[in-house]
Every structure is written in structure tokens, then in C-alpha cells.
Short mmCIF file of C-alpha atoms and ligand atoms in Angstrom, two decimals:
data_model
loop_
_atom_site.label_atom_id
_atom_site.label_comp_id
_atom_site.label_asym_id
_atom_site.label_seq_id
_atom_site.Cartn_x
_atom_site.Cartn_y
_atom_site.Cartn_z
CA MET A 1 11.13 80.47 -2.35
CA GLU A 2 7.97 81.44 -1.41
CA GLY A 3 7.47 82.59 3.01
CA SER A 4 9.35 84.77 4.56
CA ASN A 5 10.72 81.93 6.86
CA LYS A 6 14.91 81.63 6.83
CA GLN A 7 15.38 78.43 6.12
CA SER A 8 18.94 77.19 5.72
CA VAL A 9 19.42 75.49 2.37
CA ASP A 10 20.50 72.11 4.04
CA GLU A 11 17.22 72.22 6.43
CA PRO A 12 15.22 68.98 5.67
CA ARG A 13 11.26 69.40 5.21
CA GLN A 14 9.73 68.19 8.26
CA SER A 15 8.52 64.78 7.34
CA SER A 16 5.52 64.11 7.70
CA PRO A 17 4.25 61.81 10.88
CA ALA A 18 1.50 60.91 9.90
CA GLY A 19 -1.02 58.27 11.89
CA LEU A 20 1.72 58.86 14.80
CA ILE A 21 -0.15 58.91 18.18
CA ILE A 22 -0.09 62.10 20.09
CA ARG A 23 1.35 61.64 23.87
CA GLN A 24 2.31 65.38 24.26
CA LYS A 25 1.71 67.72 22.33
CA GLU A 26 4.56 70.04 23.21
CA PRO A 27 7.47 69.37 23.66
CA THR A 28 6.49 66.33 20.62
CA ASN A 29 5.91 63.12 21.91
CA LEU A 30 4.54 60.70 19.35
CA GLU A 31 4.24 57.32 18.70
CA MET A 32 3.57 54.79 16.29
CA PRO A 33 0.58 52.60 16.05
CA PHE A 34 2.84 49.47 16.56
CA ASP A 35 -0.19 47.14 14.25
CA LYS A 36 1.25 49.27 11.35
CA VAL A 37 4.99 47.38 11.38
CA ASP A 38 5.14 46.00 7.99
CA SER A 39 8.83 46.57 6.81
CA TYR A 40 12.23 45.53 8.72
CA ILE A 41 13.37 49.05 8.76
CA THR A 42 10.78 51.62 10.41
CA PRO A 43 9.68 54.63 8.00
CA THR A 44 11.10 57.97 9.05
CA GLU A 45 7.63 59.50 8.85
CA LEU A 46 6.61 56.43 11.37
CA PHE A 47 9.23 56.29 13.91
CA TYR A 48 8.37 57.32 17.18
CA ILE A 49 9.83 60.74 18.52
CA ARG A 50 10.50 61.15 22.21
CA SER A 51 12.19 64.68 22.97
CA HIS A 52 12.09 66.37 26.42
CA PHE A 53 12.25 70.35 25.17
CA PRO A 54 10.95 71.96 21.75
CA ALA A 55 13.62 71.05 19.03
CA PRO A 56 16.07 73.65 18.63
CA ARG A 57 16.79 75.10 14.93
CA ILE A 58 19.89 74.63 14.17
CA ASP A 59 21.08 76.38 11.03
CA VAL A 60 23.70 73.96 9.57
CA THR A 61 26.09 76.79 8.29
CA ASP A 62 26.92 77.70 11.95
CA TYR A 63 27.12 74.07 13.12
CA GLN A 64 29.64 73.18 15.73
CA LEU A 65 30.45 70.24 17.28
CA ARG A 66 32.96 70.40 20.18
CA ILE A 67 34.92 67.63 21.18
CA LYS A 68 36.67 68.47 24.27
CA GLY A 69 37.69 67.12 28.34
CA ALA A 70 40.04 64.25 28.82
CA VAL A 71 41.74 64.59 25.47
CA ARG A 72 45.04 65.96 24.25
CA ASN A 73 43.84 67.94 20.85
CA PRO A 74 40.59 69.33 21.87
CA LEU A 75 38.34 70.14 18.46
CA ALA A 76 35.53 71.47 16.79
CA LEU A 77 33.74 70.46 13.42
CA ASN A 78 31.66 72.34 11.34
CA TYR A 79 29.20 70.01 9.70
CA GLN A 80 31.13 69.81 6.00
CA GLU A 81 34.43 68.56 7.84
CA LEU A 82 32.17 65.89 10.04
CA ARG A 83 30.40 65.02 6.40
CA GLU A 84 34.06 65.05 4.85
CA MET A 85 35.24 62.23 7.54
CA PRO A 86 34.55 58.19 6.31
CA SER A 87 31.22 57.60 7.27
CA GLU A 88 29.03 54.17 7.84
CA THR A 89 25.90 53.03 7.68
CA ARG A 90 24.40 50.95 10.40
CA THR A 91 20.49 49.21 11.24
CA ALA A 92 19.92 49.96 14.90
CA THR A 93 16.71 49.78 16.57
CA LEU A 94 16.05 52.00 19.04
CA GLU A 95 13.43 51.93 22.15
CA CYS A 96 12.39 54.44 24.49
CA ALA A 97 13.09 53.19 28.15
CA GLY A 98 9.51 53.99 29.02
CA ASN A 99 8.05 51.91 26.47
CA SER A 100 5.04 50.15 27.14
CA ARG A 101 4.51 51.69 30.58
CA VAL A 102 0.32 51.62 30.04
CA PHE A 103 0.77 47.88 31.12
CA LEU A 104 1.79 48.84 34.50
CA VAL A 105 -1.11 48.47 36.99
CA PRO A 106 -1.27 50.70 39.35
CA GLN A 107 -0.35 53.41 36.58
CA VAL A 108 2.53 55.43 37.17
CA ARG A 109 3.36 58.76 36.25
CA GLY A 110 4.92 59.80 33.09
CA ALA A 111 4.15 59.65 29.16
CA GLN A 112 1.64 56.51 29.03
CA TRP A 113 3.47 54.83 25.23
CA GLU A 114 1.50 51.80 24.31
CA LEU A 115 3.89 49.69 22.21
CA GLY A 116 5.25 51.81 19.32
CA ALA A 117 7.76 53.74 21.23
CA VAL A 118 10.25 51.73 19.12
CA GLY A 119 11.91 51.97 15.87
CA ASN A 120 14.70 50.28 13.40
CA ALA A 121 15.69 52.16 11.19
CA GLU A 122 19.03 52.68 9.32
CA TRP A 123 21.63 55.14 10.63
CA THR A 124 24.40 57.05 8.71
CA GLY A 125 27.39 58.82 10.20
CA VAL A 126 31.35 58.80 11.71
CA PRO A 127 32.02 56.30 14.15
CA LEU A 128 32.07 58.28 17.38
CA ARG A 129 35.86 56.34 18.16
CA ALA A 130 37.22 57.88 14.82
CA LEU A 131 36.36 61.11 16.45
CA LEU A 132 37.92 60.32 19.87
CA GLU A 133 41.28 59.11 18.50
CA ARG A 134 41.76 62.16 16.41
CA ALA A 135 40.91 64.39 19.53
CA GLY A 136 43.41 61.81 21.76
CA LEU A 137 41.14 60.07 24.38
CA GLU A 138 42.89 59.89 27.40
CA ASP A 139 43.90 57.29 28.82
CA ASP A 140 42.11 57.66 32.38
CA ALA A 141 38.84 58.77 30.63
CA CYS A 142 35.87 56.81 31.79
CA GLU A 143 33.17 57.75 30.08
CA VAL A 144 32.20 60.15 27.28
CA VAL A 145 28.95 62.80 27.84
CA LEU A 146 27.01 63.73 24.70
CA GLU A 147 25.29 67.02 25.18
CA GLY A 148 22.34 68.54 22.91
CA ALA A 149 21.26 71.65 21.95
CA ASP A 150 18.22 71.79 23.52
CA ARG A 151 17.64 73.24 26.81
CA GLY A 152 14.96 73.69 29.30
CA THR A 153 13.88 73.03 33.17
CA PRO A 154 12.64 69.35 33.64
CA ALA A 155 9.45 69.02 34.71
CA GLU A 156 10.22 66.35 37.26
CA GLU A 157 11.14 66.25 40.72
CA PRO A 158 14.29 67.33 41.87
CA ILE A 159 13.73 70.20 39.65
CA PRO A 160 17.35 71.94 38.39
CA PRO A 161 17.80 75.20 39.76
CA GLY A 162 18.02 76.68 36.23
CA PRO A 163 17.59 75.71 32.92
CA ILE A 164 19.60 72.76 31.84
CA SER A 165 20.69 70.63 28.45
CA TYR A 166 20.03 67.35 27.61
CA ALA A 167 23.07 65.29 28.05
CA ARG A 168 23.71 61.63 28.60
CA SER A 169 26.97 59.59 28.95
CA VAL A 170 28.09 56.54 27.40
CA PRO A 171 31.12 54.55 29.00
CA ARG A 172 34.12 54.14 27.48
CA GLU A 173 33.95 50.45 26.64
CA LYS A 174 30.57 51.01 24.82
CA ALA A 175 32.01 54.80 23.47
CA ILE A 176 34.60 53.21 21.64
CA GLN A 177 32.85 50.10 20.01
CA PRO A 178 32.62 51.12 16.06
CA GLU A 179 28.72 50.89 15.73
CA VAL A 180 28.45 54.05 17.84
CA LEU A 181 27.80 56.99 15.81
CA ILE A 182 27.75 60.53 15.31
CA ALA A 183 24.81 60.35 12.52
CA TYR A 184 23.48 63.19 9.97
CA GLN A 185 21.07 60.49 8.24
CA MET A 186 18.33 58.52 8.74
CA ASN A 187 17.22 56.00 6.25
CA GLY A 188 19.41 57.73 3.77
CA ARG A 189 17.85 61.38 4.44
CA HIS A 190 19.34 64.27 6.41
CA LEU A 191 17.73 63.72 9.78
CA SER A 192 14.50 65.51 10.36
CA ARG A 193 14.48 68.11 12.96
CA ASP A 194 12.64 66.02 15.56
CA HIS A 195 15.30 63.30 15.09
CA GLY A 196 17.97 65.59 15.82
CA TYR A 197 19.10 67.73 12.81
CA PRO A 198 21.60 68.09 11.69
CA VAL A 199 23.71 65.31 14.25
CA ARG A 200 22.62 63.28 16.79
CA ALA A 201 24.00 60.31 18.26
CA ILE A 202 22.84 56.34 18.17
CA VAL A 203 23.90 54.13 20.75
CA PRO A 204 23.08 50.83 19.26
CA GLY A 205 21.75 48.33 21.97
CA HIS A 206 21.16 50.74 24.49
CA TYR A 207 17.99 52.38 25.43
CA GLY A 208 16.93 55.69 22.93
CA MET A 209 17.89 57.97 25.85
CA ALA A 210 21.22 57.71 25.06
CA SER A 211 21.14 58.57 21.34
CA VAL A 212 21.52 62.25 22.04
CA LYS A 213 19.99 64.60 18.95
CA TRP A 214 20.91 67.87 18.21
CA LEU A 215 24.25 66.94 19.11
CA THR A 216 26.48 69.83 19.88
CA ARG A 217 29.31 68.92 22.46
CA ILE A 218 31.14 65.44 23.14
CA GLN A 219 33.34 65.81 26.21
CA ALA A 220 35.50 63.10 27.73
CA VAL A 221 35.06 63.00 31.74
CA ARG A 222 37.59 60.94 34.27
CA GLU A 223 34.64 61.11 36.65
CA PRO A 224 31.41 59.25 36.23
CA PHE A 225 28.82 62.08 35.03
CA GLN A 226 26.18 62.92 37.33
CA GLY A 227 23.94 64.89 34.86
CA TYR A 228 19.93 64.86 35.81
CA TRP A 229 19.29 62.00 32.83
CA GLN A 230 21.84 59.92 34.29
CA THR A 231 20.82 59.94 38.11
CA SER A 232 17.27 61.75 38.45
CA ASP A 233 15.76 60.49 35.67
CA TYR A 234 16.72 57.17 33.40
CA GLY A 235 17.95 55.46 36.78
CA TYR A 236 16.90 52.02 38.33
CA TRP A 237 18.05 50.24 41.87
CA ASP A 238 20.70 48.07 41.47
CA TYR A 239 22.11 46.13 44.40
CA LEU A 240 25.78 46.27 46.17
CA ASP A 241 26.78 44.49 48.63
CA GLY A 242 23.12 43.82 50.05
CA LYS A 243 22.11 47.76 49.46
CA PRO A 244 20.40 49.49 46.92
CA VAL A 245 22.34 51.84 44.48
CA ARG A 246 21.23 54.33 41.87
CA ARG A 247 22.63 53.42 38.42
CA ALA A 248 21.96 54.59 35.18
CA LEU A 249 19.93 52.67 32.82
CA ALA A 250 22.22 51.63 29.81
CA GLU A 251 21.68 48.42 27.90
CA MET A 252 17.76 47.83 26.26
CA LYS A 253 16.63 44.47 27.69
CA LEU A 254 15.69 41.15 25.79
CA LYS A 255 11.62 42.29 24.64
CA SER A 256 9.06 41.00 22.09
CA VAL A 257 6.02 42.50 21.19
CA ILE A 258 3.03 41.30 19.44
CA ALA A 259 1.61 44.20 16.54
CA ARG A 260 -1.20 41.75 15.25
CA PRO A 261 -3.96 41.56 15.92
CA ARG A 262 -4.27 44.65 17.66
CA VAL A 263 -5.49 44.74 21.20
CA TYR A 264 -9.35 43.68 21.44
CA GLU A 265 -9.34 42.70 17.73
CA THR A 266 -12.21 40.49 16.91
CA LEU A 267 -11.13 37.29 14.92
CA LEU A 268 -12.69 34.79 13.14
CA PRO A 269 -13.57 31.11 14.87
CA ASN A 270 -11.15 28.16 13.67
CA ARG A 271 -9.69 30.25 11.01
CA SER A 272 -6.28 30.28 10.12
CA TYR A 273 -4.73 34.18 11.77
CA THR A 274 -1.32 35.09 11.27
CA VAL A 275 0.06 36.62 14.61
CA PHE A 276 3.29 39.09 13.79
CA GLY A 277 5.98 40.64 15.96
CA ALA A 278 9.12 42.27 16.42
CA ALA A 279 11.70 41.70 18.82
CA TRP A 280 15.29 42.74 20.24
CA ALA A 281 17.61 42.60 22.61
CA GLY A 282 20.59 44.50 23.91
CA GLU A 283 24.45 43.43 23.15
CA THR A 284 22.92 40.04 22.15
CA ASP A 285 20.84 38.22 19.55
CA VAL A 286 17.25 37.47 19.91
CA THR A 287 17.51 33.09 18.98
CA GLU A 288 13.49 32.44 19.61
CA ILE A 289 10.04 33.51 20.24
CA ALA A 290 7.82 31.62 21.77
CA VAL A 291 4.02 32.88 21.23
CA SER A 292 0.48 31.50 23.59
CA THR A 293 -2.77 31.99 23.07
CA ASP A 294 -4.34 30.89 26.37
CA ASP A 295 -2.39 33.86 28.50
CA GLY A 296 0.82 31.27 29.43
CA GLN A 297 -0.66 27.91 29.64
CA THR A 298 0.81 26.58 26.74
CA TRP A 299 3.63 27.85 24.35
CA ALA A 300 4.52 26.87 20.80
CA GLU A 301 7.66 28.77 18.80
CA ALA A 302 7.19 31.34 16.61
CA HIS A 303 9.02 31.58 12.78
CA PHE A 304 11.43 34.44 11.97
CA ILE A 305 10.96 37.07 9.37
CA ASP A 306 14.32 38.57 9.59
CA PRO A 307 17.92 37.13 9.89
CA ALA A 308 19.50 38.12 13.56
CA ARG A 309 21.49 41.32 13.01
CA ARG A 310 23.21 42.53 16.15
CA HIS A 311 21.31 45.80 17.19
CA ALA A 312 18.50 44.99 14.98
CA TRP A 313 14.93 44.17 15.63
CA ARG A 314 14.04 40.77 14.25
CA ARG A 315 10.45 40.39 12.92
CA TRP A 316 8.56 37.25 13.36
CA LYS A 317 5.32 35.25 12.66
CA PHE A 318 3.28 32.33 13.89
CA ASP A 319 0.57 30.89 12.29
CA TRP A 320 -2.55 30.19 14.80
CA LEU A 321 -5.82 27.77 14.49
CA THR A 322 -8.36 30.41 16.05
CA PRO A 323 -10.48 28.19 18.19
CA ASN A 324 -13.83 27.02 17.48
CA GLN A 325 -14.82 27.92 21.04
CA ARG A 326 -15.63 32.12 21.18
CA GLY A 327 -14.43 34.29 23.54
CA GLN A 328 -11.96 35.86 24.93
CA TYR A 329 -8.27 34.81 24.27
CA THR A 330 -5.12 36.62 26.01
CA LEU A 331 -1.89 36.19 23.77
CA LEU A 332 1.51 36.30 24.90
CA ALA A 333 5.02 36.40 23.30
CA ARG A 334 8.26 35.36 24.65
CA ALA A 335 11.72 35.84 23.39
CA LYS A 336 14.77 34.36 24.32
CA ASP A 337 18.59 35.09 23.55
CA ALA A 338 21.86 33.96 22.83
CA ASN A 339 22.69 34.05 26.34
CA GLY A 340 19.74 31.50 27.04
CA THR A 341 18.08 34.50 28.73
CA VAL A 342 14.14 34.59 28.62
CA GLN A 343 12.02 37.81 28.73
CA PRO A 344 11.08 37.95 32.79
CA ASP A 345 7.74 36.80 33.70
CA GLY A 346 6.79 40.68 35.12
CA HIS A 347 8.00 44.19 35.63
CA ASP A 348 11.10 44.39 37.57
CA PRO A 349 10.37 47.54 40.06
CA ASN A 350 13.73 48.17 40.42
CA PHE A 351 13.50 49.65 37.58
CA GLY A 352 10.57 52.17 38.33
CA THR A 353 8.49 53.20 35.19
CA TYR A 354 10.79 52.01 32.69
CA VAL A 355 12.34 48.75 31.37
CA ILE A 356 8.71 47.24 30.72
CA ASN A 357 9.90 44.13 28.93
CA HIS A 358 8.17 41.18 30.18
CA PRO A 359 5.64 39.73 27.51
CA LEU A 360 2.60 41.98 27.15
CA PRO A 361 -0.92 40.54 27.21
CA ILE A 362 -3.04 41.13 24.26
CA GLU A 363 -6.65 40.30 24.36
CA VAL A 364 -8.42 39.33 21.57
CA LEU A 365 -12.11 38.19 20.84
CA VAL A 366 -12.83 35.13 19.44
CA GLU A 367 -16.56 35.32 17.69
CA ASP A 368 -18.77 35.27 14.34
CA PRO A 369 -20.33 38.65 14.13
CA SER A 370 -22.76 37.11 12.06
CA GLU A 371 -23.87 34.79 14.87
CA ARG A 372 -24.45 37.89 17.26
N1 LIG B 1 18.59 63.96 22.60
C1 LIG B 1 17.91 65.15 23.28
N2 LIG B 1 18.83 66.34 22.87
N3 LIG B 1 17.18 65.46 23.96
C2 LIG B 1 16.31 64.93 24.43
O1 LIG B 1 14.95 65.32 24.59
N4 LIG B 1 15.48 62.31 23.96
C3 LIG B 1 15.87 60.81 23.72
C4 LIG B 1 16.83 61.01 22.81
N5 LIG B 1 17.74 62.06 22.63
C5 LIG B 1 16.01 63.27 23.42
C6 LIG B 1 17.54 62.82 23.08
C7 LIG B 1 15.24 59.99 24.04
S1 LIG B 1 14.57 59.53 25.93
C8 LIG B 1 15.13 59.10 23.31
S2 LIG B 1 13.63 57.82 23.40
C9 LIG B 1 15.16 59.53 22.06
O2 LIG B 1 15.85 60.50 22.22
C10 LIG B 1 14.66 59.00 20.93
O3 LIG B 1 15.15 59.12 19.56
P1 LIG B 1 13.92 60.02 18.82
O4 LIG B 1 12.99 60.95 18.60
O5 LIG B 1 14.53 60.36 17.00
O6 LIG B 1 12.52 58.63 18.08
#
């Protein structure tokens, strides 16, 4: 091998995130230009990257995954041992809880994600529940804390007294579901370093913050975990007996997004144009999409391209005959799920700078450039 950089034999080449939009250079935060959605599975090089700290470099020969806390047999597995356990492959959509933040008016703090901090990939790994069974999860464990190898001091108040590692907990009921994976492959290849090489958690149906990358420790706990990304960040206001209480974000909310046309795209009058998008939900299925081309005054049904598969997005399309009348038109898409829930009309302020799942306006211009 040329060059002097030490690289473990197994470390994957970085997939090239060519064409992603930079939201933050370091740590790496990149989003997909959402109008590029073309396939059911998002190619790894187009999949958004959301990291709080610089990606750690982990040599797979030193890698250890420790499982401890409220378990009868604490254990440590090396990479090979993990690879030898029975594995599963599942398709799951990850969406960052702050996706589409740029649509909030007035502007709020945080990375100004447009539509593309979301992707749908195929993940391969060992079900977390198989590891918890092997370790003997105690009956009184209420949550499972997943901890990554990346460390640093968060920039947002309240700033912890020193560097901390990225950690999130998953409620016990979710942690033992078969879909929660301790994954080592994405789209049939080793994880890339930015996506968590060598091992990450995938918690389908929950916002992306639960899918801890560079996973090195799994700790079962008897008290709800109160870590930084559980309480200070990725929290929201709920109500208990009429009083506001903080809770940790978890399940993804129903959302449908228009990928094409793009904002302010110019379309020809009186032509057939196929509006295209994708929709996803947390622990249920998306069953209907309605599209409006007149800013919500009237709605018409769109058609699904993909079947309903729990935890994975469904692409959809809608054939629009563009109006004769030149001007600006606002397009919206609104999903309904199997429980009869529809997307809310506006952003719920109890979610702060997160959970932006109301129909997002895509303004387009209908005009004939030859008539300008
Ligand atoms: N895991 C670690 N260790 N560190 C992180 O900063 N970011 C989380 C999650 N897992 C993060 C992490 C967030 S906020 C999201 S949205 C997803 O990873 C993004 O996963 P991706 O970068 O593979 O798209």
C-alpha cells in the first residue's frame, strides 16, 4: 500500500459524499440535496451525515463492545465475535430530528437543515435483543444506554463541566424489539467512518439521534438515563397533570416531503409535471398522501411507488397539469397513517427546534421563458 498512513486492513475507504451540502465543516454535518432522491435505497454517498464531534478512528483489531449494568453476565465482544453471531438485514429510514429546520420562521438556532437530513438504507447486524439475552437483561432494567467512542464538549448551554461521550438511551420495550440492530454494514458494505465504523446502533422508527454511531458500550440501567442528549438536547415539553415536563424525543413523527419540483423551480404552463416525494412514519405505516398545488385550498390524492414496509419510507408521485395562468404556486404534501393521524398544520412549539413535520411549502413559478 502506498503512503505512510496506518490503516487497518478492514477499515473501509471513505465513501465520497460528492454533492452533499455542507451544513458544518467540522464536525462533519452534510445533507443530501433532496431533489436527488431517485431510488428506494439512498446510496451511501448521498446519505446525510450528522455528527456532534469529529469521527473517531477505531482500529477494528482493538474494537470491543461491552455490555454491562443491569445484566446477569456482563460481557465484551470483539468485532469478529459480533460478526459470527446470527445477523439480520433491515431497511430503515433515519431522519435527524432537526431536519427541515430552515422552514421555521422566525429562524431558530441549530444547523439549518433543508429537506435532506433523511435517508433510507439497508442495515445489517445483530439484533440488540440477542445481545441482551446473552448478557441476561435484569427484569428491573428500564432502559438501555448506547454509548459511542466520540467525545467532546457540546457547544450548546448548559455546557457540561468536561468532555463527554455521545450517549442515548432506548426504552426497554423498544430495545428488545427485533428491528433494533447493532449494525456493521450499510447498503451491503462496511459502515463508512462518518456513518459509525465499525459498529453502530440502528433504532428504526426513532429519530436519528437514537442510532448511536461508533458504539462501544451498551449499559442497561434501572433509572431513566439523564444524559446531555437525553435531557438538555433532543428533549421536548410534554404535559403531566397539566404541568409541563421535559421528555426525551423518541419516535419519528409522520412526515411527507416533496423532492421535485425544487423550491422556486420554473415550470411550463399547461404541461403535465410529475410531483415526486417520500413519506415516512415512526411505528406505523403511511397509508395516504394528499397533494395541494394551491397552498392548501384543495387537495388531491397522490400514488405510492413503494409498498408499505414498517420503518422504511414510501416514495409517491402525483401527476399535475400545470395551470395556464402564469404565476407563483405553493405545493404541499400531507400524509395520513394507518391510525388515521394526519400531519399537523403547523410546527408544535413544544418541540422547540425539532420535529418539523407540518406540510412544508414548495413555491414554484409557472411561466413560459419564451414569453418573458
Ligand atoms: N452517534 C454518535 N456516536 N455521535 C453522534 O454525533 N449523531 C446522531 C446519531 N448517532 C451521533 C450519533 C444523530 S443526531 C443522527 S441524526 C444520526 O446519528 C445520523 O446518522 P448518520 O450520520 O449516519 O446519518
